[in-house]
mmCIF file of C-alpha atoms in Angstrom:
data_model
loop_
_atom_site.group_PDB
_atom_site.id
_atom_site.type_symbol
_atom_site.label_atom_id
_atom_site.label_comp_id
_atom_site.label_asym_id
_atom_site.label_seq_id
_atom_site.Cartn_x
_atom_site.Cartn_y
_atom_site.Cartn_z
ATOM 1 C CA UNK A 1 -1.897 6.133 72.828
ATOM 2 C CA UNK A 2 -0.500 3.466 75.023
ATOM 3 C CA UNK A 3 2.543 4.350 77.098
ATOM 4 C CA UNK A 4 3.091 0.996 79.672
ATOM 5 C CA UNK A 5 3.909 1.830 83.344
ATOM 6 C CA UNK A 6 7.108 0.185 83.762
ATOM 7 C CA UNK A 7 9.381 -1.147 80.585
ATOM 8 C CA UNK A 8 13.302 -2.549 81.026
ATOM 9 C CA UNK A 9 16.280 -0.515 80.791
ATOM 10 C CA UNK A 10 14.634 1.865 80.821
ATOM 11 C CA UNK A 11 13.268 1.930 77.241
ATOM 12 C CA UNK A 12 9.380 3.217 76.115
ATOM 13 C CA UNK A 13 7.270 1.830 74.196
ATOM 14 C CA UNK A 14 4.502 3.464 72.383
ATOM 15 C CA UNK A 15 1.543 2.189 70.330
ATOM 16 C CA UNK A 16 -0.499 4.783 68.497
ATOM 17 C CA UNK A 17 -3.173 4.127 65.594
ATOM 18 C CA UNK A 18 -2.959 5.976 62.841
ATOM 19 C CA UNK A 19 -6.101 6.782 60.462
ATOM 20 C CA UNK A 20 -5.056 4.175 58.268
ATOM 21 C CA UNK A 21 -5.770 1.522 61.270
ATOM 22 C CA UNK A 22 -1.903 0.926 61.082
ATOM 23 C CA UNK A 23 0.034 0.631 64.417
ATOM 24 C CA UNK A 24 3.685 2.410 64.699
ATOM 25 C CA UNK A 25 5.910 1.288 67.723
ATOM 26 C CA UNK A 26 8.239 3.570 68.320
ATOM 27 C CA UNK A 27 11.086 2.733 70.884
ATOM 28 C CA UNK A 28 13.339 5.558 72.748
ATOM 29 C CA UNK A 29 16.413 4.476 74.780
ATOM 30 C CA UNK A 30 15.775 7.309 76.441
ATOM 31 C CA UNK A 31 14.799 8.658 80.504
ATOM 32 C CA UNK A 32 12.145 11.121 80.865
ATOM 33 C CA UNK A 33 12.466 13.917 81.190
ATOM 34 C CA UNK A 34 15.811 14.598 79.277
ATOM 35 C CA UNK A 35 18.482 14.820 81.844
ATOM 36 C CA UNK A 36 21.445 17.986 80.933
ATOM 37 C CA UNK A 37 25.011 17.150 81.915
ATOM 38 C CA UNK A 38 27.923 19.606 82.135
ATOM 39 C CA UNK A 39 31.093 17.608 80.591
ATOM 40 C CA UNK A 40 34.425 19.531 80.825
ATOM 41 C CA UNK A 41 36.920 18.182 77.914
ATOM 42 C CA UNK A 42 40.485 19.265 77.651
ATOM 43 C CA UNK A 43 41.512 19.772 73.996
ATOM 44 C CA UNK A 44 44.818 17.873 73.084
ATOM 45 C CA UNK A 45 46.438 16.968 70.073
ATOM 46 C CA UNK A 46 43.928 14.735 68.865
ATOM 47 C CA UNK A 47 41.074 17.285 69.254
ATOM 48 C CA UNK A 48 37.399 17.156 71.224
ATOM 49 C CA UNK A 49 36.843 13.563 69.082
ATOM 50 C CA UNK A 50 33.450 14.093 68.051
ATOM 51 C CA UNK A 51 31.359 15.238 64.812
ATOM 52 C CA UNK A 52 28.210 17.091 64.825
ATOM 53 C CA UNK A 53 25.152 17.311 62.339
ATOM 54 C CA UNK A 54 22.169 19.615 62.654
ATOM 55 C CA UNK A 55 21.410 23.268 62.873
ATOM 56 C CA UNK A 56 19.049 25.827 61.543
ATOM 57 C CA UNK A 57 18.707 25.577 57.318
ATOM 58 C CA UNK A 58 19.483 22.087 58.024
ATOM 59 C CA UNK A 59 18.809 20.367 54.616
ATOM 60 C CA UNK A 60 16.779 18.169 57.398
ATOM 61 C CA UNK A 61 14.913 21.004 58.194
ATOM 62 C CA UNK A 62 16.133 23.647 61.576
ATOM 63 C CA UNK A 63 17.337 21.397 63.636
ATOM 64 C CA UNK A 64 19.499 21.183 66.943
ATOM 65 C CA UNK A 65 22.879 20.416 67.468
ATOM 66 C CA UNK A 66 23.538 16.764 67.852
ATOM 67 C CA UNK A 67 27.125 14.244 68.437
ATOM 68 C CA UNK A 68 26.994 12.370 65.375
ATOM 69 C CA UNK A 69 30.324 10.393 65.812
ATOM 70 C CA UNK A 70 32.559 10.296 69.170
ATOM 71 C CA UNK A 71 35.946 8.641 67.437
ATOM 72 C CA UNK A 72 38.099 6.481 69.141
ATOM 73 C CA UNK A 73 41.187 9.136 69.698
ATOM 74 C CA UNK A 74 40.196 12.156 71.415
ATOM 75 C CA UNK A 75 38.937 14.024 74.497
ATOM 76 C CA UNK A 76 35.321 12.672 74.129
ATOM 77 C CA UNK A 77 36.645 9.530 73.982
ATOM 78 C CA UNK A 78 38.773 9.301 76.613
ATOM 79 C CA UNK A 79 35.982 11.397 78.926
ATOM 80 C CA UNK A 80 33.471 8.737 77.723
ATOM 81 C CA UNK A 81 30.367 10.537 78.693
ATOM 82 C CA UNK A 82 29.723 12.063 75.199
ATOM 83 C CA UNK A 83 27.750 9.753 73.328
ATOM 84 C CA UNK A 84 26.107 9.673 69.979
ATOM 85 C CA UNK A 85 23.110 11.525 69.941
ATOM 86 C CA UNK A 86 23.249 13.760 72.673
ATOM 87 C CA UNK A 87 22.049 16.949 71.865
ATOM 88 C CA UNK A 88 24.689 20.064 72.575
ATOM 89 C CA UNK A 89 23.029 22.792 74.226
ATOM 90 C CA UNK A 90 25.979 25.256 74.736
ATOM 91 C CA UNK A 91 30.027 25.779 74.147
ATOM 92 C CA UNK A 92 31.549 27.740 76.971
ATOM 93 C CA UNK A 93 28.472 29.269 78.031
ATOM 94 C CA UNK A 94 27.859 30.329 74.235
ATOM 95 C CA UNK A 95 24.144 28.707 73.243
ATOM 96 C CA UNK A 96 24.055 26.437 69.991
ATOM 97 C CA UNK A 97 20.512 27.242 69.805
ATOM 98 C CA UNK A 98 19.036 28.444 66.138
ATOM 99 C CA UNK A 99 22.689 28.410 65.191
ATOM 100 C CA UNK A 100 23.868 27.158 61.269
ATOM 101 C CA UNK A 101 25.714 24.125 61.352
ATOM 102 C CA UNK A 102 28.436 25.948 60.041
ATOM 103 C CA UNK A 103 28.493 28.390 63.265
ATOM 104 C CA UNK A 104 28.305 25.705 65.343
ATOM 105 C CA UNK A 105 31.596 23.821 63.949
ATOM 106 C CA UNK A 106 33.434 27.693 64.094
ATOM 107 C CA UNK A 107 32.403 27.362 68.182
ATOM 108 C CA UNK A 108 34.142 23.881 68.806
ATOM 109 C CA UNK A 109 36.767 24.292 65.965
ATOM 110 C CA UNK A 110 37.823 27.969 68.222
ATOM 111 C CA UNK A 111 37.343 26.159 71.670
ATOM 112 C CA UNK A 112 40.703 25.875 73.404
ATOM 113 C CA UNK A 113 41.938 24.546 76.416
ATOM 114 C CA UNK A 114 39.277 23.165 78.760
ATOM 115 C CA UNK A 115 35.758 22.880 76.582
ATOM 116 C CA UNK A 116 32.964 23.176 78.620
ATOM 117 C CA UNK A 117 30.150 21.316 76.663
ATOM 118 C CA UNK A 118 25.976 21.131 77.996
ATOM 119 C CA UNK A 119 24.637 18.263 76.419
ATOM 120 C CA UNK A 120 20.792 16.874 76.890
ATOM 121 C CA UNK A 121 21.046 13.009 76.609
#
Protein backbone atom coordinates (compact mmCIF):
# COMPACT_ATOMS: atom_id res chain seq x y z
CA UNK A 1 0.00 0.00 0.00
CA UNK A 2 1.16 3.44 -0.83
CA UNK A 3 -0.14 6.27 1.33
CA UNK A 4 2.10 9.68 0.07
CA UNK A 5 3.40 11.95 2.90
CA UNK A 6 1.84 15.11 2.06
CA UNK A 7 -1.26 15.44 -0.63
CA UNK A 8 -3.42 18.99 -1.20
CA UNK A 9 -6.42 19.91 0.59
CA UNK A 10 -5.98 17.71 2.42
CA UNK A 11 -7.12 14.71 0.34
CA UNK A 12 -5.36 10.84 0.43
CA UNK A 13 -4.49 8.96 -1.98
CA UNK A 14 -4.08 5.30 -1.90
CA UNK A 15 -2.70 2.72 -4.35
CA UNK A 16 -3.15 -0.92 -3.43
CA UNK A 17 -2.69 -4.08 -5.84
CA UNK A 18 -5.09 -6.38 -5.86
CA UNK A 19 -4.46 -10.23 -6.81
CA UNK A 20 -5.67 -9.58 -10.10
CA UNK A 21 -2.48 -7.10 -10.64
CA UNK A 22 -5.23 -4.33 -10.91
CA UNK A 23 -4.58 -0.97 -9.10
CA UNK A 24 -7.68 0.83 -7.17
CA UNK A 25 -7.15 4.58 -6.19
CA UNK A 26 -9.26 5.43 -3.78
CA UNK A 27 -9.55 9.21 -2.78
CA UNK A 28 -11.04 10.49 0.78
CA UNK A 29 -11.73 14.23 1.31
CA UNK A 30 -11.22 13.44 4.51
CA UNK A 31 -8.54 14.48 7.83
CA UNK A 32 -7.19 11.76 9.83
CA UNK A 33 -8.16 10.86 12.34
CA UNK A 34 -11.98 11.70 12.10
CA UNK A 35 -12.49 14.87 13.96
CA UNK A 36 -16.25 14.87 16.30
CA UNK A 37 -18.01 18.23 16.47
CA UNK A 38 -20.83 19.17 18.86
CA UNK A 39 -23.41 21.35 16.62
CA UNK A 40 -26.36 22.84 18.61
CA UNK A 41 -29.47 23.48 16.08
CA UNK A 42 -32.60 25.22 17.12
CA UNK A 43 -35.69 23.58 15.56
CA UNK A 44 -38.02 26.17 13.77
CA UNK A 45 -40.70 25.95 11.46
CA UNK A 46 -38.83 24.61 8.74
CA UNK A 47 -37.35 21.72 10.81
CA UNK A 48 -33.44 20.43 11.50
CA UNK A 49 -33.12 20.50 7.29
CA UNK A 50 -31.41 17.38 6.85
CA UNK A 51 -32.18 13.57 5.79
CA UNK A 52 -30.47 10.60 7.05
CA UNK A 53 -29.78 7.01 5.56
CA UNK A 54 -28.16 4.11 7.38
CA UNK A 55 -28.69 2.02 10.43
CA UNK A 56 -28.59 -1.52 11.58
CA UNK A 57 -30.76 -4.06 8.96
CA UNK A 58 -29.76 -1.51 6.56
CA UNK A 59 -30.71 -3.12 3.17
CA UNK A 60 -26.84 -1.87 2.76
CA UNK A 61 -25.94 -3.99 5.38
CA UNK A 62 -25.71 -2.45 9.56
CA UNK A 63 -24.63 0.59 8.98
CA UNK A 64 -24.18 4.04 10.86
CA UNK A 65 -26.10 6.98 10.81
CA UNK A 66 -25.14 9.34 8.09
CA UNK A 67 -26.59 13.26 6.66
CA UNK A 68 -27.69 12.29 3.38
CA UNK A 69 -29.22 15.70 2.29
CA UNK A 70 -28.84 19.18 4.29
CA UNK A 71 -31.80 21.24 2.25
CA UNK A 72 -31.65 24.67 1.62
CA UNK A 73 -34.47 25.84 4.37
CA UNK A 74 -33.73 24.75 7.74
CA UNK A 75 -31.59 24.81 10.91
CA UNK A 76 -28.71 22.79 9.28
CA UNK A 77 -28.73 25.06 6.73
CA UNK A 78 -28.65 28.11 8.21
CA UNK A 79 -25.93 26.58 11.00
CA UNK A 80 -23.92 25.43 7.92
CA UNK A 81 -21.66 23.06 9.68
CA UNK A 82 -23.77 19.91 8.91
CA UNK A 83 -22.66 18.58 5.79
CA UNK A 84 -23.42 15.59 3.69
CA UNK A 85 -21.85 12.69 4.93
CA UNK A 86 -21.07 13.31 8.32
CA UNK A 87 -21.73 10.55 10.38
CA UNK A 88 -24.28 11.29 13.56
CA UNK A 89 -22.99 9.85 16.59
CA UNK A 90 -25.67 10.99 19.16
CA UNK A 91 -29.16 13.13 19.60
CA UNK A 92 -29.25 14.87 22.93
CA UNK A 93 -26.87 12.69 24.52
CA UNK A 94 -29.02 9.61 23.20
CA UNK A 95 -26.35 7.29 20.99
CA UNK A 96 -27.46 6.42 17.28
CA UNK A 97 -25.24 3.55 17.53
CA UNK A 98 -26.72 -0.11 16.32
CA UNK A 99 -29.96 1.82 16.07
CA UNK A 100 -32.73 0.95 12.93
CA UNK A 101 -33.03 3.65 10.65
CA UNK A 102 -36.41 3.88 11.63
CA UNK A 103 -35.35 4.64 15.46
CA UNK A 104 -33.09 6.95 14.42
CA UNK A 105 -35.71 9.25 12.37
CA UNK A 106 -38.26 8.77 15.78
CA UNK A 107 -34.96 10.57 17.73
CA UNK A 108 -34.72 13.72 15.38
CA UNK A 109 -38.46 13.67 14.33
CA UNK A 110 -39.12 13.97 18.72
CA UNK A 111 -36.12 16.47 19.14
CA UNK A 112 -37.47 19.86 20.17
CA UNK A 113 -36.15 23.04 20.88
CA UNK A 114 -32.35 23.23 20.85
CA UNK A 115 -30.96 19.74 19.08
CA UNK A 116 -27.80 18.89 20.24
CA UNK A 117 -26.28 16.74 17.36
CA UNK A 118 -22.36 14.78 17.61
CA UNK A 119 -21.37 14.30 14.25
CA UNK A 120 -17.80 12.63 13.05
CA UNK A 121 -16.88 14.43 9.74
Amino acid sequence: MFLPESAPDETHFFRLNCSFSCLFFFSANRSLPPQYKTIELERGVDGLGFSIVGGFGSPHGDLPIYVKTVFDKGAAAEDGRLKRGDQLVSVNGQSLEGLTHEAAVAILKYAKGTVGLVVMS
